[in-house]
Coordinates of C-alpha atoms (C1' of nucleotides) in Angstrom, one line a residue:
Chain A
X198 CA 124.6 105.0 88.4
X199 CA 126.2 108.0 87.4
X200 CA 125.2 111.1 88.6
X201 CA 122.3 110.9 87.1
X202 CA 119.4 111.6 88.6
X203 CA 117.8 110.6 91.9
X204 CA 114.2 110.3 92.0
X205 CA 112.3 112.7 89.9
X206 CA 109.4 111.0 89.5
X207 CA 108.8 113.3 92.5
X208 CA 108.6 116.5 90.3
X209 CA 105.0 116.1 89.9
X210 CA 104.8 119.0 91.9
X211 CA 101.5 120.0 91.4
X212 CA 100.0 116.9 92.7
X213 CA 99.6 117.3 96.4
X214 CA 98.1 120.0 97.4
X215 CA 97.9 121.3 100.6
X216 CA 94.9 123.6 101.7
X217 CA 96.6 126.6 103.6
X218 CA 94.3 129.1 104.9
X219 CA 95.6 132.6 104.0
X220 CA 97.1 134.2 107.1
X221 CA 93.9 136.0 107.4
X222 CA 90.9 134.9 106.9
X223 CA 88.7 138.3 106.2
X224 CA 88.2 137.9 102.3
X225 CA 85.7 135.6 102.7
X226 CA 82.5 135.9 104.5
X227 CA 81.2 132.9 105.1
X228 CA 77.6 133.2 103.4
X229 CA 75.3 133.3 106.2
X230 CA 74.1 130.0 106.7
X231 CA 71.7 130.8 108.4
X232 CA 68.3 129.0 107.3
X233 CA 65.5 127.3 109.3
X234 CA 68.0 124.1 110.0
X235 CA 71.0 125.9 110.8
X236 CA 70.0 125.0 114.4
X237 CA 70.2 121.5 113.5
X238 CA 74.1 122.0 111.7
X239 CA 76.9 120.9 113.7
X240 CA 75.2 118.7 116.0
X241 CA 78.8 116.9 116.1
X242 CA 80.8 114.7 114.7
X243 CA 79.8 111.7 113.4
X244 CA 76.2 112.8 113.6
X245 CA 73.9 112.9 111.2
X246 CA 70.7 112.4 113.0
X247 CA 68.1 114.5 112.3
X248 CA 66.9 116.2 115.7
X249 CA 63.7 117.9 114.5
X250 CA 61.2 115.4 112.9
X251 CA 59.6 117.9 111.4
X252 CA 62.3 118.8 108.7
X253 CA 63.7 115.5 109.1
X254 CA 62.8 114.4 105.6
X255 CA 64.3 117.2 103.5
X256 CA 66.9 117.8 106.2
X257 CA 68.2 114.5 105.5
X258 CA 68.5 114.5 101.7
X259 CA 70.6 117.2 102.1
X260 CA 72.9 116.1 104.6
X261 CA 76.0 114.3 103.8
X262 CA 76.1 110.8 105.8
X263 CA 79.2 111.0 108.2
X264 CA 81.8 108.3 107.6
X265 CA 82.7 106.1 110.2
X266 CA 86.2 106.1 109.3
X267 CA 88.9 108.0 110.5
X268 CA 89.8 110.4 107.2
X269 CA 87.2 110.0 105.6
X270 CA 84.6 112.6 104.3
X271 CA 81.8 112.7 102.2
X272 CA 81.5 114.0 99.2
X273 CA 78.1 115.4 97.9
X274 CA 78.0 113.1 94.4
X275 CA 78.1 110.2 97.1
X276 CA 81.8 109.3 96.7
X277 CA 84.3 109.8 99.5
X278 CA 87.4 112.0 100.4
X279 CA 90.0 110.9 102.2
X280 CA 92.6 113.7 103.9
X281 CA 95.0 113.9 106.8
X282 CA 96.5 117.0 108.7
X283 CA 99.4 118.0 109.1
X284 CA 101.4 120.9 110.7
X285 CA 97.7 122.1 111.1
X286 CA 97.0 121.7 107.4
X287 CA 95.1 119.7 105.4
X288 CA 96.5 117.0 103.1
X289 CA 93.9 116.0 100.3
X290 CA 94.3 112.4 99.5
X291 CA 92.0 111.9 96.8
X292 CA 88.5 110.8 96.5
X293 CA 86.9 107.4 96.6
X294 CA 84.0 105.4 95.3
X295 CA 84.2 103.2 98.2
X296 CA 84.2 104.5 101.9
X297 CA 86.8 101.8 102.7
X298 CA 89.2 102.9 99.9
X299 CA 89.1 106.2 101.2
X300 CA 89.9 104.7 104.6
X301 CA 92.4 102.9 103.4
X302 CA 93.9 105.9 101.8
X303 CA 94.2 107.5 104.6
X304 CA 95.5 104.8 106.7
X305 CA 98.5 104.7 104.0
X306 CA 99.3 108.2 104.4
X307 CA 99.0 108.0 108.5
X308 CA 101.4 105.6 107.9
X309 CA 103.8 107.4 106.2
X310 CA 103.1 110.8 108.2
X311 CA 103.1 109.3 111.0
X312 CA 105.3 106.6 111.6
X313 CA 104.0 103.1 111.9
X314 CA 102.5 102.8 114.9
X315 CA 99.9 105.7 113.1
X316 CA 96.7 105.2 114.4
X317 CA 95.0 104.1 111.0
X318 CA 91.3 102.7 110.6
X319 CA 92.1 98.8 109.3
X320 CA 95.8 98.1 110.2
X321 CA 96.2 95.7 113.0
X322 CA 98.6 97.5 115.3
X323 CA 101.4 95.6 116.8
X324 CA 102.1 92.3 115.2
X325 CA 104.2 92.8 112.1
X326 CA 104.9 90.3 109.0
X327 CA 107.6 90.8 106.6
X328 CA 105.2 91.8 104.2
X329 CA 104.1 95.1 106.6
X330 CA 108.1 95.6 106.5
X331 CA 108.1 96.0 103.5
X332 CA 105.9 98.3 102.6
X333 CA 107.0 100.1 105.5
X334 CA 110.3 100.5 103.9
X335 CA 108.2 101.3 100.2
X336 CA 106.7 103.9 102.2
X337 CA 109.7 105.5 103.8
X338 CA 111.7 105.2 100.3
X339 CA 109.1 107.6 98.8
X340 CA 108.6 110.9 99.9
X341 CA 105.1 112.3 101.4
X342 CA 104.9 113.7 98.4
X343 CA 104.7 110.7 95.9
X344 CA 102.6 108.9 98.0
X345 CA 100.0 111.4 98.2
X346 CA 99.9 111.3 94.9
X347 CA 100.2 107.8 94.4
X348 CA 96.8 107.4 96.4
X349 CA 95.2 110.3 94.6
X350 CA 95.8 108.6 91.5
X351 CA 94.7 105.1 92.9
X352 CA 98.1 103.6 91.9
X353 CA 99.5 103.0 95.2
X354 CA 98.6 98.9 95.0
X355 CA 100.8 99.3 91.7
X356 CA 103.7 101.1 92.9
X357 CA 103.6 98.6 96.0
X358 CA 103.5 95.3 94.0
X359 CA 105.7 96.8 91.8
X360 CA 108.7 98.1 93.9
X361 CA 108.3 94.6 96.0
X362 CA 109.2 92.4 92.4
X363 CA 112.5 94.5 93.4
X364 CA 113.4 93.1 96.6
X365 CA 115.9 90.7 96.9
X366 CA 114.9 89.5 100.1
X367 CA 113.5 86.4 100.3
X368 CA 112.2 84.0 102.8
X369 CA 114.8 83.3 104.5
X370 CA 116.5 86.6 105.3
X371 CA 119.2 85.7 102.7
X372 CA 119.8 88.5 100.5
X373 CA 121.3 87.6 97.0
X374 CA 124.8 89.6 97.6
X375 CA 126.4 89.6 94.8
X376 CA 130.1 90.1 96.2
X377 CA 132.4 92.0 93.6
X378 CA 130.2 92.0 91.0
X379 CA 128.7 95.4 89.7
X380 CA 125.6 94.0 89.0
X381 CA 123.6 94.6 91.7
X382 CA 122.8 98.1 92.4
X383 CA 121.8 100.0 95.2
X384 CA 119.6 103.2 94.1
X385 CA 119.6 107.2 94.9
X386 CA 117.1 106.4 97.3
X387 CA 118.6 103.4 99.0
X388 CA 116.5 100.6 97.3
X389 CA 117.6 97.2 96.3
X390 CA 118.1 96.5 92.9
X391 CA 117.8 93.1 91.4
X392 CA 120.7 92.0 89.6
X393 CA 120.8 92.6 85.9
X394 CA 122.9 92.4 83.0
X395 CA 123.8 95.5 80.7
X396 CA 122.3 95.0 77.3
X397 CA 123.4 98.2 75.6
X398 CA 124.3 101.9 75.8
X399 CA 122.8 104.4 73.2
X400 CA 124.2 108.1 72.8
X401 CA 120.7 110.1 72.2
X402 CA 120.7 111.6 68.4
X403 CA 119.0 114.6 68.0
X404 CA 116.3 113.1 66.1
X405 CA 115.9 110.8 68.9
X406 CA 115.3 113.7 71.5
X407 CA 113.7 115.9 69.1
X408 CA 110.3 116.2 67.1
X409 CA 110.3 112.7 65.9
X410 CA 109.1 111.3 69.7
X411 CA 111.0 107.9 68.5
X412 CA 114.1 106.2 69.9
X413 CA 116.2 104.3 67.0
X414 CA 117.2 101.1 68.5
X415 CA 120.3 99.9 66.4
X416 CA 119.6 97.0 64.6
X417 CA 122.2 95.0 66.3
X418 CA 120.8 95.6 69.4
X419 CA 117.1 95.2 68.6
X420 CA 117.2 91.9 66.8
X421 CA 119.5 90.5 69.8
X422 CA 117.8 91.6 72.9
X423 CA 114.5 93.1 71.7
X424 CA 113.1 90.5 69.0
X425 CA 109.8 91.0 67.4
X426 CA 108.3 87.4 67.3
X427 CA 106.3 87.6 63.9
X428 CA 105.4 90.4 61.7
X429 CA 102.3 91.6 63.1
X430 CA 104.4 92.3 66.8
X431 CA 106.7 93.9 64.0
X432 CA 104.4 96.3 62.5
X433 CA 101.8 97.1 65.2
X434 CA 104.3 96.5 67.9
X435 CA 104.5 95.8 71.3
X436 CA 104.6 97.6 74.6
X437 CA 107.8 97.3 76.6
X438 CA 107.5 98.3 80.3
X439 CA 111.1 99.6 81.8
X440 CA 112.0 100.7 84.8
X441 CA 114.1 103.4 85.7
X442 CA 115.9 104.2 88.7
X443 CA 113.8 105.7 90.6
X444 CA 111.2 102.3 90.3
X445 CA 108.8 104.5 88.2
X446 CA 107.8 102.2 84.7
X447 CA 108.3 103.7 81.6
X448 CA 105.9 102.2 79.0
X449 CA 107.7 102.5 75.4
X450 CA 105.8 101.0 72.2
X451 CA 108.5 99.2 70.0
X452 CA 108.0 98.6 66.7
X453 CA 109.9 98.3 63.8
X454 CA 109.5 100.9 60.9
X455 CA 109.7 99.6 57.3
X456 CA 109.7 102.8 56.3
X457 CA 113.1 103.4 57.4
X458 CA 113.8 99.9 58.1
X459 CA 114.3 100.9 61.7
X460 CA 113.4 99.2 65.0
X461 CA 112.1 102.2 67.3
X462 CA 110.9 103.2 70.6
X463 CA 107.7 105.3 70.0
X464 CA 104.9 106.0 72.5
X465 CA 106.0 106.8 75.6
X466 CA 109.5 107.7 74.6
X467 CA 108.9 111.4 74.1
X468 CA 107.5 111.5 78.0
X469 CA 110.4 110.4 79.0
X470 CA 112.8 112.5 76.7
X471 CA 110.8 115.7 78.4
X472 CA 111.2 114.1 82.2
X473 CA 114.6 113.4 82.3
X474 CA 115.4 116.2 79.8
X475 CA 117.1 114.0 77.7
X476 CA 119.7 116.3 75.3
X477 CA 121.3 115.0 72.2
X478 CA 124.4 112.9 73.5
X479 CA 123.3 112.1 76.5
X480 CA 123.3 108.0 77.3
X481 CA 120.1 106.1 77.7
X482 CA 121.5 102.6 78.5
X483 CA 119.0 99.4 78.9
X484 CA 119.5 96.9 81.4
X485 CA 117.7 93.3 82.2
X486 CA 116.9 91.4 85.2
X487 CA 119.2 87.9 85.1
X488 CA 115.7 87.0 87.0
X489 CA 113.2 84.6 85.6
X490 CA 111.3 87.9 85.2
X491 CA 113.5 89.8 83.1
X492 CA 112.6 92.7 83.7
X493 CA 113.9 95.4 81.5
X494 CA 115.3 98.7 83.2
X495 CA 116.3 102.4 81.2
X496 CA 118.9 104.0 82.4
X497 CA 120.2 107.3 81.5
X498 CA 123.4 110.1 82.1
X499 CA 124.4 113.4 80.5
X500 CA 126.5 113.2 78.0
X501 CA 130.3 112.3 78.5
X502 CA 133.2 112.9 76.8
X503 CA 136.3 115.5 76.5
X504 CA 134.1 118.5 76.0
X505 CA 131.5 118.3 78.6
X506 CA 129.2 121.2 78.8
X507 CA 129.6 123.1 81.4
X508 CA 126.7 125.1 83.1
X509 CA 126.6 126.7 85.9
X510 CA 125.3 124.8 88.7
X511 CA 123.3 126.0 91.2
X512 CA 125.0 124.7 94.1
X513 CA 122.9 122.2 96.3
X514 CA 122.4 120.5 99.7
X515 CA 121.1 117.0 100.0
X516 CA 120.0 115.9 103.0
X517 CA 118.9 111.6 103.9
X518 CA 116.3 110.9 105.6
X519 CA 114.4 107.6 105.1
X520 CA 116.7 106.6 102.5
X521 CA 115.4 109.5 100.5
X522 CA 117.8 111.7 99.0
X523 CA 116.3 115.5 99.6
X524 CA 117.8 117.8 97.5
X525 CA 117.5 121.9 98.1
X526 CA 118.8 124.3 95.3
X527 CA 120.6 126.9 97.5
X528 CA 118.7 130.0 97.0
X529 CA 115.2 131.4 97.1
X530 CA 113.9 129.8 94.3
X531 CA 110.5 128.2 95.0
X532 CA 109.8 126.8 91.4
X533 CA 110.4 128.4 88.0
X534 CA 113.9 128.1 88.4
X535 CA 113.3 124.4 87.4
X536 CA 113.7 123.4 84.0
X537 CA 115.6 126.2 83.2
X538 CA 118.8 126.8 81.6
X539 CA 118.9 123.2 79.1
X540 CA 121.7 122.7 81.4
X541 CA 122.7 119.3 81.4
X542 CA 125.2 118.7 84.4
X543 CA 122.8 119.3 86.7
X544 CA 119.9 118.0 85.6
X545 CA 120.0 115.7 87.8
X546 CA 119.1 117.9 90.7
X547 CA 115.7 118.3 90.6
X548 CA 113.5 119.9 93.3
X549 CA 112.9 116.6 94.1
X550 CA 111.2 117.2 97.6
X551 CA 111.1 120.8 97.3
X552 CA 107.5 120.0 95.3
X553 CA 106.3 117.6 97.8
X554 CA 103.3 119.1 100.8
X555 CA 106.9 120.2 102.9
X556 CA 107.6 123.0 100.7
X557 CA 104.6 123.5 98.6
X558 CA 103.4 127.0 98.5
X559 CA 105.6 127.4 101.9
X560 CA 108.7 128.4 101.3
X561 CA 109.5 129.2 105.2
X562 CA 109.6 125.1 105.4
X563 CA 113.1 125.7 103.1
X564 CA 115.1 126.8 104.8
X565 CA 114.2 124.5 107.7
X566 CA 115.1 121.0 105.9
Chain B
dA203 C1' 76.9 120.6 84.2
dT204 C1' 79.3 118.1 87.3
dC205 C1' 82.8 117.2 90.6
dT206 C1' 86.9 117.9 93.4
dG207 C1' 89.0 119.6 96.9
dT208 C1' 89.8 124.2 99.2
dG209 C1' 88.3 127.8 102.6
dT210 C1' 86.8 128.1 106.8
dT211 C1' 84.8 127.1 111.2
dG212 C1' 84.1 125.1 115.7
dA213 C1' 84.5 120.9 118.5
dC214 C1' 87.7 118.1 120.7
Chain C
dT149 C1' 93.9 117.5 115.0
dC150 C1' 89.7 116.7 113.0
dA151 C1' 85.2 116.6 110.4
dA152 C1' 81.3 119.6 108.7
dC153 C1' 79.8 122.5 105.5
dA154 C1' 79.6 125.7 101.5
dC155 C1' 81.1 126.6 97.2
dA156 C1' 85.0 128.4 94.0
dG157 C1' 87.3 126.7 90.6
dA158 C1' 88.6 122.7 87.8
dT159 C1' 87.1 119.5 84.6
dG160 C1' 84.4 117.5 81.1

DNA sequence: ATCTGTGTTGAC
DNA sequence: TCAACACAGATG
C-alpha cells in the first residue's frame, strides 16, 4: 500500500555470488599439478575410476566421488555443492549434506533460470498439478536473486510453504474476490494477498526507531488485539511472526514491560527498523488475516503530513517482468549509493534487483535491463 | 583448523 | 554449459 516499498527483502545483496573470471586470466598460475597421477586427472566427467591399479588405493582417497546429478559437485569434507551457469558464469547455490538436496537445489534454480521446462535432475517434465503452478508462480514472483539465496540458506521449503498460506486460490479455481472492498490486496510484486482487517496504525517515535530496539504498542491496542494470556506470556513474552509485503516474516518478541508499564515489540524490531529504515514519524500499521489463520501482517510508509520531507530523489526506472517490480536508480551507481542520504521519500526504491547475480559485480548488465 | 565457494581449465 | 580440481579466503 502506499508507496512504500516493493520487495527489499531482495537487498541482501551480498548473498549470491557469482564467480566471474577476471578478464584475464594471467595472475594466477595454476600450480603445476603435475605429480605421478596427473595422468590419471581428468579422465572425464563422471569418472572417478581409478585407471592405474597401482596407485589406485591412495589415488582414490584423494579423489572426490563424482555426483551423479546434474549440479551437483563434491565437496572435499564430503558434503555437496550445488551451482548452475549462466551467461557463462557460475551461480553458487549452496552446499549440501545430502547429494539429493544439492540436486534439488539446483533443479530449483534451473527452474527459475531457465523456465520450466528446465532440464532438472527429479522434476517430472510435462504433467503439471496446481501445486507445480504454484510454485512456479513463487518462483517467478522472486527474483534470481532471492532464490539463490533462499536455497543457500536452506529456507526455500519455508518461503514456499509460506508464500502458498497466501494464495487465495483454492480447489476449485474460485478465487475469494472481494469486489469493492479494500481488503484484499494485491502486492508490489503481483502476489495475492489474503484478506485482512486493519488493526491499527502507529506513527514511529524516536525512541521507537532509536537505541531502545523496542516498539511501544499503545495500551489500547495491545490489550485488544495483542492479549498476553497470563502473566508468564506477559513477562517472558511471546514471539509474534508478521509478514510484510514483500511475504518475508518478521519475528518480533512482545512482551509487556512493568517497568514502564508498557506492552512492547523487542527482538526483532530493531532488524526491521534498520531494513526498512524506519525514521521517527513514519507509519508501521498491523494488519490480520479475517482467515482462520490470522495471520498478522506489518505494514509500513514514510511519514505523512503537511510538511513532508523532501529529498532529492534519484530518479528511477522500473521495469515488470515476472510480476517482479525491477527497479534501476538512474545513474552509475553500483552500490554505496544505497542507504544514503536518511532520505525518506524514496526509500522505498531500493536496488532491489540491482544486487541480484544480473548486476552483481557487472555493471555493463545496467544498463541493459 | 576447517570449510566454502571461487579461479580456472578443458571436455562436451 | 558443465564438472574437475586446487586452494584463497572466509569462518569458527
Amino acid at each position: 500500500m502506499d508507496g512504500s516499498c516493493i520487495d527489499e527483502s531482495t537487498a541482501t545483496s551480498d548473498s549470491i555470488s557469482v564467480s566471474i573470471s577476471p578478464t584475464s586470466a594471467v595472475s594466477h598460475f595454476p600450480p603445476p599439478t603435475k605429480s605421478p597421477e596427473s595422468p590419471l586427472c581428468r579422465v572425464g566427467s563422471g569418472s572417478s575410476v581409478i585407471l592405474d591399479s597401482e596407485f589406485g588405493v591412495e589415488a582414490e582417497s584423494r579423489k572426490l566421488p563424482s555426483s551423479k546429478y546434474k549440479g551437483v559437485v563434491p565437496q572435499p569434507n564430503g558434503r555437496w555443492g550445488a551451482q548452475i551457469y549462466e551467461k557463462h558464469q557460475r551461480v553458487w547455490l549452496g552446499t549440501f549434506n545430502e547429494e539429493d538436496e544439492a540436486a534439488k537445489a539446483y533443479d530449483i534454480a534451473a527452474q527459475r533460470f531457465r523456465g520450466r521446462d528446465a532440464i532438472t535432475n527429479f522434476k517430472p517434465q510435462g504433467e503439471e498439478n496446481e501445486d507445480d503452478d504454484i510454485e512456479t508462480a513463487f518462483l517467478n514472483s522472486r527474483s534470481k536473486a532471492e532464490i539463490v539465496d533462499m536455497l543457500r540458506k536452506h529456507t526455500y521449503k519455508d518461503e514456499l510453504e509460506q508464500s502458498k498460506r497466501n494464495y487465495l486460490i483454492d480447489g476449485q479455481g474460485k478465487q475469494h474476490r472481494n469486489p469493492g472492498a479494500n481488503n484484499a490486496a494485491l502486492s508490489g510484486s503481483g502476489r495475492v494477498l489474503k484478506e485482512r482487517e486493519q488493526l491499527f496504525e502507529k506513527a514511529v517515535t524516536p525512541s521507537d526507531v532509536g537505541k531502545l530496539n523496542r516498539l511501544v504498542i499503545p495500551k489500547q491496542h495491545a490489550e485488544k488485539y495483542f492479549p498476553l494470556q497470563n502473566v508468564s506470556n506477559s513477562t517472558k513474552g511471546v514471539l509474534l511472526n508478521f509478514e510484510d509485503i514483500t511475504g518475508k516474516v518478521w519475528r518480533f518478541r512482545y512482551s509487556y514491560w512493568n517497568s514502564s508499564q508498557s506492552y512492547v515489540l523487542t527482538k526483532g524490531w530493531s532488524r526491521f527498523v534498520k531494513e526498512k529504515n524506519l525514521k521517527a514519524g513514519d507509519i508501521v500499521s498491523f494488519q490480520r488475516s479475517t482467515g482462520p489463520d490470522k495471520q498478522l501482517y506489518i505494514d509500513w510508509k514514510v511519514k505523512t503530513g503537511p510538511n513532508p520531507v523532501v529529498c532529492s530523489v534519484k530518479p528511477v526506472q522500473m521495469v515488470r517482468l515476472f510480476g517482479v517490480n525491477i527497479f534501476k536508480l538512474a545513474e552509475n551507481n553500483s552500490g554505496g549509493a544505497e542507504g544514503a542520504g536518511g532520505c525518506n521519500g524514496k526509500r522505498s526504491i531500493r536496488e532491489v534487483e540491482l544486487s541480484s547475480l544480473e548486476c552483481i559485480k557487472k555493471q555493463r548488465i545496467i544498463g541493459a535491463l
